[in-house]
């Protein structure tokens, strides 16, 4: 589907993760990563690895079967995040904040840490539609959303299921 489907962005730093994953329109092949994040060369290649590894994690959050390469993608994600420098700083009022380095992987690591601490990370998912896989934040009460848009991707899936029963 490759649109936000009218959904509000993910909360906090997870909006950056959602934005990164959604730089590729799976159905059309349009890739806005370089332009959107101002990347080129090795930084762009690493960002592509990061994006696709995050997509594999988001598919897992939604209980979808990730592509066969997902195991390698998750190893890649763990490698990229392990290299991200994060520090905790405490201000004069005693408030602690997580500070990331300046790279994209660093900022993503901080966003994931924030999402884990807030309990929101598992709700960031990828659409079940193979021709979509758009990242979305699942705001449903039971956190069981499967599609970025029920009216588009969900309706297509339900129609395919209905038609397969009739044959």
Coordinates of N, CA, C and O in Angstrom, one line a residue:
X1 N 0.8 -1.2 0.0 CA 0.0 0.0 0.0 C 0.9 1.2 0.0 O 0.6 2.2 -0.7
X2 N 1.9 1.3 0.8 CA 2.9 2.3 0.8 C 2.3 3.7 1.1 O 2.7 4.7 0.5
X3 N 1.4 3.8 2.0 CA 1.0 5.1 2.6 C 0.8 5.0 4.0 O 0.8 3.8 4.6
X4 N 0.6 6.0 4.7 CA 0.4 5.9 6.2 C -1.0 5.4 6.5 O -1.3 5.1 7.6
X5 N -1.9 5.4 5.5 CA -3.2 4.9 5.7 C -4.0 5.8 6.7 O -4.9 5.3 7.3
X6 N -3.5 7.0 6.9 CA -4.2 7.9 7.8 C -3.8 7.7 9.3 O -4.3 8.3 10.2
X7 N -2.9 6.8 9.5 CA -2.4 6.5 10.8 C -1.5 7.6 11.4 O -0.7 8.1 10.6
X8 N -1.6 7.8 12.7 CA -0.6 8.7 13.3 C 0.7 8.0 13.4 O 0.8 6.8 13.5
X9 N 1.8 8.7 13.3 CA 3.1 8.1 13.4 C 3.3 7.4 14.8 O 2.7 7.7 15.7
X10 N 4.3 6.6 14.8 CA 4.7 5.9 16.0 C 5.1 6.9 17.1 O 5.6 8.0 16.7
X11 N 4.9 6.6 18.3 CA 5.3 7.6 19.4 C 6.8 7.7 19.6 O 7.6 6.8 19.3
X12 N 7.2 8.9 20.1 CA 8.6 9.1 20.4 C 9.6 8.8 19.3 O 9.3 9.0 18.1
X13 N 10.7 8.2 19.7 CA 11.8 7.9 18.7 C 11.4 6.8 17.7 O 12.1 6.7 16.7
X14 N 10.4 6.0 18.0 CA 10.0 5.0 17.1 C 9.5 5.6 15.8 O 9.5 4.9 14.8
X15 N 9.1 6.9 15.8 CA 8.7 7.5 14.5 C 9.9 7.5 13.6 O 9.7 7.4 12.3
X16 N 11.1 7.6 14.1 CA 12.3 7.6 13.2 C 12.4 6.2 12.6 O 12.8 6.0 11.4
X17 N 12.2 5.1 13.4 CA 12.3 3.8 12.9 C 11.3 3.6 11.8 O 11.6 3.0 10.7
X18 N 10.0 4.0 12.1 CA 8.9 3.9 11.1 C 9.3 4.6 9.8 O 9.1 4.1 8.7
X19 N 9.8 5.8 9.9 CA 10.2 6.7 8.8 C 11.3 6.0 8.0 O 11.2 5.9 6.7
X20 N 12.3 5.4 8.6 CA 13.4 4.7 7.9 C 12.8 3.5 7.2 O 13.1 3.3 6.0
X21 N 12.1 2.6 7.8 CA 11.6 1.4 7.1 C 10.7 1.8 5.9 O 10.7 1.2 4.9
X22 N 9.9 2.9 6.1 CA 9.0 3.3 5.0 C 9.6 4.1 3.9 O 8.9 4.7 3.1
X23 N 11.0 4.2 3.9 CA 11.6 4.8 2.7 C 11.6 4.0 1.5 O 11.8 4.5 0.4
X24 N 11.3 2.7 1.6 CA 11.1 1.8 0.4 C 9.7 1.4 0.3 O 9.1 0.9 1.2
X25 N 9.2 1.7 -0.9 CA 7.8 1.2 -1.3 C 8.0 -0.2 -1.9 O 8.5 -0.3 -3.1
X26 N 7.7 -1.2 -1.2 CA 7.9 -2.6 -1.7 C 7.1 -2.8 -3.0 O 7.6 -3.5 -3.9
X27 N 5.9 -2.3 -3.1 CA 5.1 -2.6 -4.2 C 5.6 -1.9 -5.5 O 5.5 -2.5 -6.6
X28 N 6.2 -0.7 -5.4 CA 6.6 0.0 -6.6 C 8.2 0.0 -6.8 O 8.7 0.3 -7.8
X29 N 8.9 -0.3 -5.7 CA 10.3 -0.3 -5.8 C 11.0 1.0 -5.6 O 12.2 1.2 -5.6
X30 N 10.1 2.1 -5.4 CA 10.7 3.4 -5.2 C 11.4 3.5 -3.8 O 10.8 3.1 -2.8
X31 N 12.6 3.9 -3.9 CA 13.4 4.0 -2.7 C 13.9 5.5 -2.4 O 14.6 6.0 -3.2
X32 N 13.4 6.0 -1.3 CA 13.7 7.4 -1.0 C 14.7 7.6 0.1 O 15.0 8.7 0.6
X33 N 15.4 6.5 0.5 CA 16.3 6.5 1.6 C 17.5 7.6 1.4 O 17.7 8.4 2.3
X34 N 18.1 7.5 0.3 CA 19.3 8.5 0.1 C 18.8 9.9 0.2 O 19.4 10.7 0.9
X35 N 17.7 10.2 -0.5 CA 17.2 11.6 -0.5 C 16.7 12.0 0.9 O 17.0 13.1 1.3
X36 N 15.9 11.2 1.5 CA 15.3 11.5 2.7 C 16.2 11.7 3.9 O 16.0 12.5 4.7
X37 N 17.3 10.9 3.9 CA 18.3 11.0 5.0 C 19.6 11.6 4.6 O 20.5 11.7 5.4
X38 N 19.7 12.0 3.3 CA 20.9 12.7 2.8 C 22.2 11.8 2.9 O 23.2 12.2 3.3
X39 N 22.0 10.5 2.5 CA 23.1 9.5 2.6 C 23.6 9.1 1.2 O 22.9 9.2 0.2
X40 N 24.9 8.7 1.2 CA 25.5 8.2 0.0 C 26.6 7.3 0.4 O 27.0 7.2 1.5
X41 N 27.2 6.5 -0.6 CA 28.3 5.7 -0.4 C 28.1 4.6 0.7 O 27.0 4.0 0.8
X42 N 29.1 4.4 1.5 CA 29.1 3.3 2.6 C 28.0 3.6 3.6 O 27.3 2.7 4.1
X43 N 27.7 4.9 3.9 CA 26.6 5.2 4.9 C 25.3 4.8 4.3 O 24.4 4.3 5.1
X44 N 25.1 5.0 3.0 CA 23.8 4.5 2.4 C 23.7 3.0 2.4 O 22.6 2.5 2.7
X45 N 24.8 2.3 2.1 CA 24.7 0.9 2.1 C 24.4 0.3 3.5 O 23.6 -0.6 3.6
X46 N 25.0 0.9 4.5 CA 24.7 0.5 5.9 C 23.3 0.8 6.3 O 22.6 0.0 6.9
X47 N 22.7 1.9 5.8 CA 21.4 2.3 6.1 C 20.4 1.4 5.4 O 19.3 1.0 6.0
X48 N 20.7 0.9 4.2 CA 19.8 -0.1 3.6 C 19.8 -1.4 4.4 O 18.7 -2.0 4.6
X49 N 21.0 -1.8 4.8 CA 21.1 -3.0 5.7 C 20.2 -2.8 7.0 O 19.5 -3.7 7.4
X50 N 20.4 -1.7 7.6 CA 19.6 -1.4 8.8 C 18.1 -1.4 8.5 O 17.4 -2.0 9.3
X51 N 17.7 -0.7 7.5 CA 16.3 -0.7 7.1 C 15.7 -2.1 7.0 O 14.6 -2.4 7.5
X52 N 16.3 -2.9 6.2 CA 15.8 -4.2 5.9 C 15.9 -5.1 7.1 O 15.0 -6.0 7.3
X53 N 16.9 -5.0 8.0 CA 16.9 -5.7 9.2 C 15.8 -5.3 10.2 O 15.2 -6.2 10.8
X54 N 15.5 -4.0 10.2 CA 14.4 -3.5 11.0 C 13.1 -4.1 10.5 O 12.2 -4.5 11.3
X55 N 12.9 -4.1 9.2 CA 11.7 -4.7 8.6 C 11.5 -6.1 9.0 O 10.4 -6.5 9.4
X56 N 12.6 -6.9 9.0 CA 12.5 -8.3 9.5 C 12.0 -8.3 11.0 O 11.1 -9.2 11.3
X57 N 12.5 -7.5 11.8 CA 12.1 -7.4 13.2 C 10.6 -7.0 13.3 O 9.9 -7.6 14.1
X58 N 10.2 -6.1 12.5 CA 8.8 -5.6 12.6 C 7.8 -6.7 12.0 O 6.7 -6.8 12.5
X59 N 8.3 -7.4 11.1 CA 7.5 -8.6 10.6 C 7.3 -9.6 11.7 O 6.2 -10.1 12.0
X60 N 8.4 -9.8 12.5 CA 8.3 -10.7 13.6 C 7.4 -10.2 14.7 O 6.6 -11.0 15.3
X61 N 7.4 -8.9 14.9 CA 6.5 -8.3 15.9 C 5.0 -8.6 15.6 O 4.2 -8.8 16.4
X62 N 4.7 -8.6 14.3 CA 3.4 -8.8 13.8 C 3.0 -10.3 13.7 O 1.9 -10.7 13.3
X63 N 4.0 -11.2 14.0 CA 3.7 -12.6 13.9 C 3.7 -13.1 12.4 O 3.2 -14.2 12.2
X64 N 4.3 -12.4 11.5 CA 4.4 -12.8 10.1 C 5.7 -13.6 9.9 O 6.7 -13.4 10.6
X65 N 5.6 -14.4 8.8 CA 6.8 -15.1 8.4 C 7.7 -14.1 7.7 O 7.3 -13.6 6.6
X66 N 8.8 -13.9 8.2 CA 9.8 -13.1 7.6 C 10.5 -13.8 6.4 O 10.4 -15.1 6.5
X67 N 11.1 -13.2 5.5 CA 11.8 -13.9 4.4 C 12.8 -14.8 5.0 O 13.3 -14.6 6.1
X68 N 13.3 -15.8 4.2 CA 14.3 -16.7 4.6 C 15.5 -16.0 5.1 O 16.2 -16.5 6.0
X69 N 15.8 -14.9 4.6 CA 17.0 -14.1 5.0 C 16.9 -13.4 6.3 O 17.8 -12.7 6.8
X70 N 15.7 -13.5 7.0 CA 15.5 -12.8 8.2 C 16.5 -13.1 9.3 O 16.9 -12.2 10.1
X71 N 16.9 -14.4 9.4 CA 17.8 -14.7 10.5 C 19.1 -13.9 10.3 O 19.7 -13.4 11.2
X72 N 19.6 -13.8 9.0 CA 20.8 -13.0 8.7 C 20.5 -11.6 9.0 O 21.4 -10.8 9.4
X73 N 19.3 -11.1 8.7 CA 18.9 -9.7 8.8 C 19.0 -9.4 10.3 O 19.4 -8.3 10.7
X74 N 18.5 -10.3 11.2 CA 18.5 -10.0 12.6 C 19.9 -10.0 13.1 O 20.2 -9.2 14.0
X75 N 20.8 -10.8 12.6 CA 22.2 -10.8 13.0 C 22.8 -9.5 12.6 O 23.5 -8.9 13.3
X76 N 22.4 -9.0 11.4 CA 22.9 -7.7 10.9 C 22.4 -6.6 11.8 O 23.2 -5.7 12.2
X77 N 21.1 -6.6 12.2 CA 20.6 -5.6 13.1 C 21.3 -5.6 14.4 O 21.7 -4.5 14.9
X78 N 21.5 -6.7 15.0 CA 22.3 -6.8 16.2 C 23.7 -6.3 16.1 O 24.2 -5.6 17.0
X79 N 24.3 -6.6 15.0 CA 25.7 -6.1 14.8 C 25.7 -4.6 14.7 O 26.5 -3.9 15.3
X80 N 24.8 -4.0 13.9 CA 24.7 -2.6 13.7 C 24.4 -1.8 15.0 O 25.0 -0.8 15.3
X81 N 23.5 -2.4 15.8 CA 23.1 -1.8 17.0 C 24.2 -1.9 18.1 O 24.4 -1.0 18.9
X82 N 24.9 -3.0 18.1 CA 26.0 -3.2 19.0 C 27.1 -2.1 18.9 O 27.8 -1.8 19.8
X83 N 27.2 -1.6 17.6 CA 28.3 -0.6 17.4 C 27.8 0.8 17.7 O 28.6 1.7 17.6
X84 N 26.6 1.0 18.1 CA 26.0 2.3 18.3 C 26.4 2.8 19.7 O 26.0 2.2 20.7
X85 N 27.1 3.9 19.8 CA 27.4 4.4 21.1 C 26.2 5.1 21.8 O 25.7 6.0 21.2
X86 N 25.8 4.7 22.9 CA 24.8 5.3 23.7 C 25.3 5.6 25.1 O 26.0 4.8 25.7
X87 N 25.0 6.8 25.6 CA 25.4 7.1 26.9 C 24.1 7.7 27.7 O 23.2 8.2 27.1
X88 N 24.2 7.6 29.0 CA 23.1 8.2 29.8 C 23.7 9.4 30.5 O 24.8 9.4 31.0
X89 N 22.9 10.5 30.4 CA 23.4 11.7 31.0 C 22.3 12.1 32.0 O 21.1 12.0 31.8
X90 N 22.7 12.7 33.1 CA 21.9 13.1 34.2 C 22.0 14.6 34.3 O 23.1 15.2 34.4
X91 N 20.9 15.4 34.3 CA 21.0 16.8 34.4 C 20.9 17.3 35.8 O 20.8 16.5 36.7
X92 N 20.9 18.6 36.0 CA 20.9 19.2 37.3 C 19.7 18.9 38.1 O 19.7 18.9 39.4
X93 N 18.6 18.6 37.5 CA 17.3 18.2 38.2 C 17.3 16.7 38.5 O 16.3 16.2 39.1
X94 N 18.3 16.0 38.0 CA 18.3 14.5 38.3 C 17.6 13.7 37.2 O 17.6 12.5 37.3
X95 N 17.2 14.3 36.1 CA 16.5 13.6 35.1 C 17.6 12.9 34.2 O 18.6 13.5 33.8
X96 N 17.4 11.7 33.9 CA 18.3 10.9 33.0 C 17.8 10.9 31.6 O 16.6 10.7 31.4
X97 N 18.7 11.1 30.7 CA 18.3 11.0 29.3 C 19.4 10.1 28.6 O 20.5 10.1 28.9
X98 N 18.9 9.4 27.5 CA 19.8 8.6 26.7 C 20.3 9.4 25.6 O 19.5 10.1 24.9
X99 N 21.6 9.5 25.3 CA 22.2 10.3 24.3 C 22.8 9.4 23.3 O 23.6 8.5 23.6
X100 N 22.5 9.6 22.0 CA 23.0 8.8 20.9 C 24.1 9.5 20.2 O 24.1 10.8 20.2
X101 N 25.0 8.8 19.5 CA 25.9 9.4 18.6 C 25.2 10.0 17.5 O 24.0 10.0 17.4
X102 N 25.9 10.6 16.5 CA 25.3 11.3 15.4 C 24.8 10.5 14.2 O 24.1 10.9 13.4
X103 N 25.2 9.2 14.2 CA 24.9 8.4 13.0 C 23.5 7.8 13.1 O 22.8 7.8 14.1
X104 N 23.0 7.4 11.9 CA 21.6 6.9 11.8 C 21.4 5.7 12.7 O 20.5 5.6 13.4
X105 N 22.4 4.7 12.7 CA 22.3 3.5 13.5 C 22.3 3.9 15.0 O 21.6 3.3 15.8
X106 N 23.0 4.9 15.3 CA 23.1 5.4 16.7 C 21.7 5.9 17.1 O 21.2 5.6 18.2
X107 N 21.1 6.7 16.3 CA 19.8 7.3 16.6 C 18.7 6.2 16.6 O 17.8 6.2 17.5
X108 N 18.8 5.2 15.8 CA 17.9 4.1 15.8 C 18.0 3.3 17.1 O 17.0 2.9 17.7
X109 N 19.3 3.0 17.5 CA 19.5 2.3 18.8 C 18.9 3.0 19.9 O 18.2 2.4 20.8
X110 N 19.0 4.3 20.0 CA 18.4 5.1 21.1 C 16.9 5.0 21.0 O 16.2 4.9 22.0
X111 N 16.3 5.1 19.8 CA 14.9 5.0 19.6 C 14.4 3.6 20.1 O 13.3 3.6 20.7
X112 N 15.1 2.6 19.8 CA 14.7 1.2 20.2 C 14.8 1.1 21.7 O 13.8 0.6 22.3
X113 N 15.8 1.7 22.3 CA 16.0 1.6 23.8 C 14.8 2.4 24.4 O 14.2 1.9 25.4
X114 N 14.5 3.5 23.9 CA 13.3 4.3 24.4 C 12.0 3.5 24.2 O 11.2 3.5 25.2
X115 N 11.8 2.9 23.1 CA 10.6 2.1 22.9 C 10.5 0.9 23.8 O 9.4 0.5 24.3
X116 N 11.7 0.2 24.0 CA 11.7 -0.9 25.0 C 11.3 -0.4 26.4 O 10.5 -1.0 27.0
X117 N 11.9 0.7 26.8 CA 11.6 1.2 28.1 C 10.2 1.6 28.3 O 9.6 1.4 29.3
X118 N 9.6 2.2 27.2 CA 8.2 2.6 27.3 C 7.2 1.5 27.0 O 6.0 1.7 27.2
X119 N 7.7 0.4 26.5 CA 6.8 -0.8 26.2 C 6.1 -0.6 24.9 O 5.2 -1.3 24.6
X120 N 6.6 0.3 24.0 CA 6.0 0.6 22.7 C 6.6 -0.2 21.6 O 6.0 -0.3 20.5
X121 N 7.8 -0.6 21.7 CA 8.6 -1.3 20.6 C 7.8 -2.4 20.0 O 7.7 -2.5 18.8
X122 N 7.2 -3.3 20.8 CA 6.5 -4.5 20.2 C 5.3 -4.1 19.3 O 4.8 -4.9 18.5
X123 N 4.8 -2.9 19.5 CA 3.6 -2.4 18.7 C 4.0 -1.8 17.3 O 3.2 -1.6 16.5
X124 N 5.3 -1.6 17.1 CA 5.8 -1.2 15.8 C 5.9 -2.4 14.9 O 6.7 -3.4 15.3
X125 N 5.1 -2.5 13.8 CA 5.0 -3.7 13.1 C 5.1 -3.4 11.6 O 5.1 -2.3 11.2
X126 N 5.2 -4.5 10.8 CA 5.2 -4.4 9.3 C 4.0 -5.1 8.8 O 3.5 -6.1 9.3
X127 N 3.3 -4.5 7.8 CA 2.1 -5.0 7.2 C 2.3 -6.4 6.7 O 3.3 -6.8 6.2
X128 N 1.3 -7.2 6.9 CA 1.3 -8.6 6.5 C 1.3 -8.8 5.0 O 1.7 -9.9 4.5
X129 N 0.8 -7.8 4.2 CA 0.7 -7.9 2.8 C 2.2 -8.0 2.2 O 2.9 -7.1 2.4
X130 N 2.5 -9.1 1.5 CA 3.8 -9.2 0.9 C 4.2 -8.1 0.0 O 5.4 -7.8 -0.2
X131 N 3.2 -7.5 -0.7 CA 3.5 -6.4 -1.6 C 3.5 -5.1 -1.0 O 3.5 -4.0 -1.6
X132 N 3.4 -5.0 0.4 CA 3.4 -3.8 1.1 C 4.5 -3.7 2.1 O 5.4 -3.0 2.0
X133 N 4.3 -4.5 3.2 CA 5.3 -4.5 4.3 C 5.6 -3.1 4.9 O 6.7 -2.9 5.4
X134 N 4.6 -2.2 4.8 CA 4.8 -0.9 5.4 C 4.8 -0.9 6.9 O 4.1 -1.7 7.5
X135 N 5.7 -0.2 7.5 CA 5.8 -0.1 8.9 C 4.6 0.8 9.5 O 4.3 1.8 8.9
X136 N 4.0 0.3 10.5 CA 3.0 1.1 11.2 C 3.0 0.8 12.7 O 3.5 -0.3 13.1
X137 N 2.4 1.7 13.4 CA 2.3 1.5 14.9 C 0.9 1.0 15.2 O -0.1 1.6 14.8
X138 N 0.8 -0.2 15.8 CA -0.4 -0.8 16.1 C -1.1 -0.2 17.4 O -0.6 -0.5 18.5
X139 N -2.1 0.6 17.2 CA -2.8 1.2 18.3 C -4.0 0.4 18.7 O -4.8 0.9 19.6
X140 N -4.3 -0.7 18.1 CA -5.5 -1.5 18.5 C -5.4 -1.9 20.0 O -4.3 -2.2 20.5
X141 N -6.5 -2.0 20.7 CA -6.5 -2.3 22.1 C -5.7 -3.6 22.4 O -5.0 -3.7 23.4
X142 N -5.9 -4.7 21.6 CA -5.2 -5.9 21.9 C -3.9 -6.1 21.2 O -3.2 -7.1 21.3
X143 N -3.5 -5.1 20.5 CA -2.2 -5.1 19.7 C -2.1 -6.3 18.8 O -1.1 -6.9 18.6
X144 N -3.2 -6.5 18.1 CA -3.3 -7.7 17.1 C -3.4 -7.2 15.7 O -3.8 -8.0 14.8
X145 N -3.1 -6.0 15.4 CA -3.3 -5.5 14.0 C -2.3 -6.3 13.1 O -1.2 -6.6 13.5
X146 N -2.8 -6.5 11.9 CA -2.0 -7.3 10.9 C -1.6 -6.5 9.6 O -0.7 -6.8 8.9
X147 N -2.4 -5.4 9.4 CA -2.2 -4.7 8.1 C -2.0 -3.2 8.4 O -2.6 -2.7 9.4
X148 N -1.3 -2.5 7.6 CA -1.2 -1.1 7.7 C -2.5 -0.3 7.5 O -2.7 0.7 8.1
X149 N -3.3 -0.9 6.7 CA -4.7 -0.4 6.4 C -5.7 -1.5 6.3 O -5.5 -2.3 5.3
X150 N -6.7 -1.5 7.1 CA -7.7 -2.6 7.0 C -8.5 -2.4 5.7 O -8.9 -3.3 5.1
X151 N -8.7 -1.1 5.3 CA -9.5 -0.9 4.1 C -8.8 -1.2 2.8 O -9.4 -1.4 1.8
X152 N -7.5 -1.3 2.8 CA -6.7 -1.7 1.6 C -6.1 -3.1 1.7 O -6.6 -4.0 1.2
X153 N -5.0 -3.2 2.5 CA -4.3 -4.4 2.6 C -5.1 -5.5 3.3 O -5.1 -6.7 2.9
X154 N -5.8 -5.1 4.3 CA -6.7 -6.1 5.0 C -7.8 -6.6 4.2 O -8.1 -7.8 4.1
X155 N -8.5 -5.7 3.4 CA -9.6 -6.1 2.6 C -9.1 -7.0 1.5 O -9.8 -8.0 1.1
X156 N -7.9 -6.7 0.9 CA -7.4 -7.6 -0.1 C -7.2 -9.0 0.4 O -7.5 -10.0 -0.2
X157 N -6.6 -9.1 1.6 CA -6.3 -10.4 2.2 C -7.6 -11.2 2.5 O -7.7 -12.4 2.2
X158 N -8.5 -10.5 3.0 CA -9.8 -11.1 3.3 C -10.5 -11.6 2.0 O -11.1 -12.7 2.0
X159 N -10.4 -10.8 1.0 CA -11.0 -11.2 -0.3 C -10.3 -12.4 -0.9 O -11.0 -13.4 -1.4
X160 N -9.0 -12.5 -0.8 CA -8.2 -13.7 -1.2 C -8.7 -14.9 -0.4 O -8.9 -16.0 -1.0
X161 N -8.8 -14.8 0.9 CA -9.2 -15.9 1.7 C -10.6 -16.3 1.3 O -10.9 -17.5 1.2
X162 N -11.5 -15.4 1.1 CA -12.9 -15.7 0.7 C -12.9 -16.5 -0.6 O -13.6 -17.5 -0.7
X163 N -12.2 -16.0 -1.6 CA -12.2 -16.6 -2.9 C -11.6 -18.0 -2.8 O -12.0 -18.9 -3.6
X164 N -10.5 -18.2 -2.0 CA -9.9 -19.5 -1.9 C -10.9 -20.5 -1.3 O -10.7 -21.7 -1.6
X165 N -11.8 -20.1 -0.5 CA -12.8 -21.0 0.1 C -13.8 -21.5 -0.9 O -14.4 -22.5 -0.8
X166 N -14.1 -20.6 -1.9 CA -15.1 -20.9 -2.9 C -14.7 -21.9 -3.9 O -15.5 -22.4 -4.7
X167 N -13.4 -22.1 -4.0 CA -12.9 -23.0 -5.1 C -12.8 -24.4 -4.7 O -12.7 -24.9 -3.7

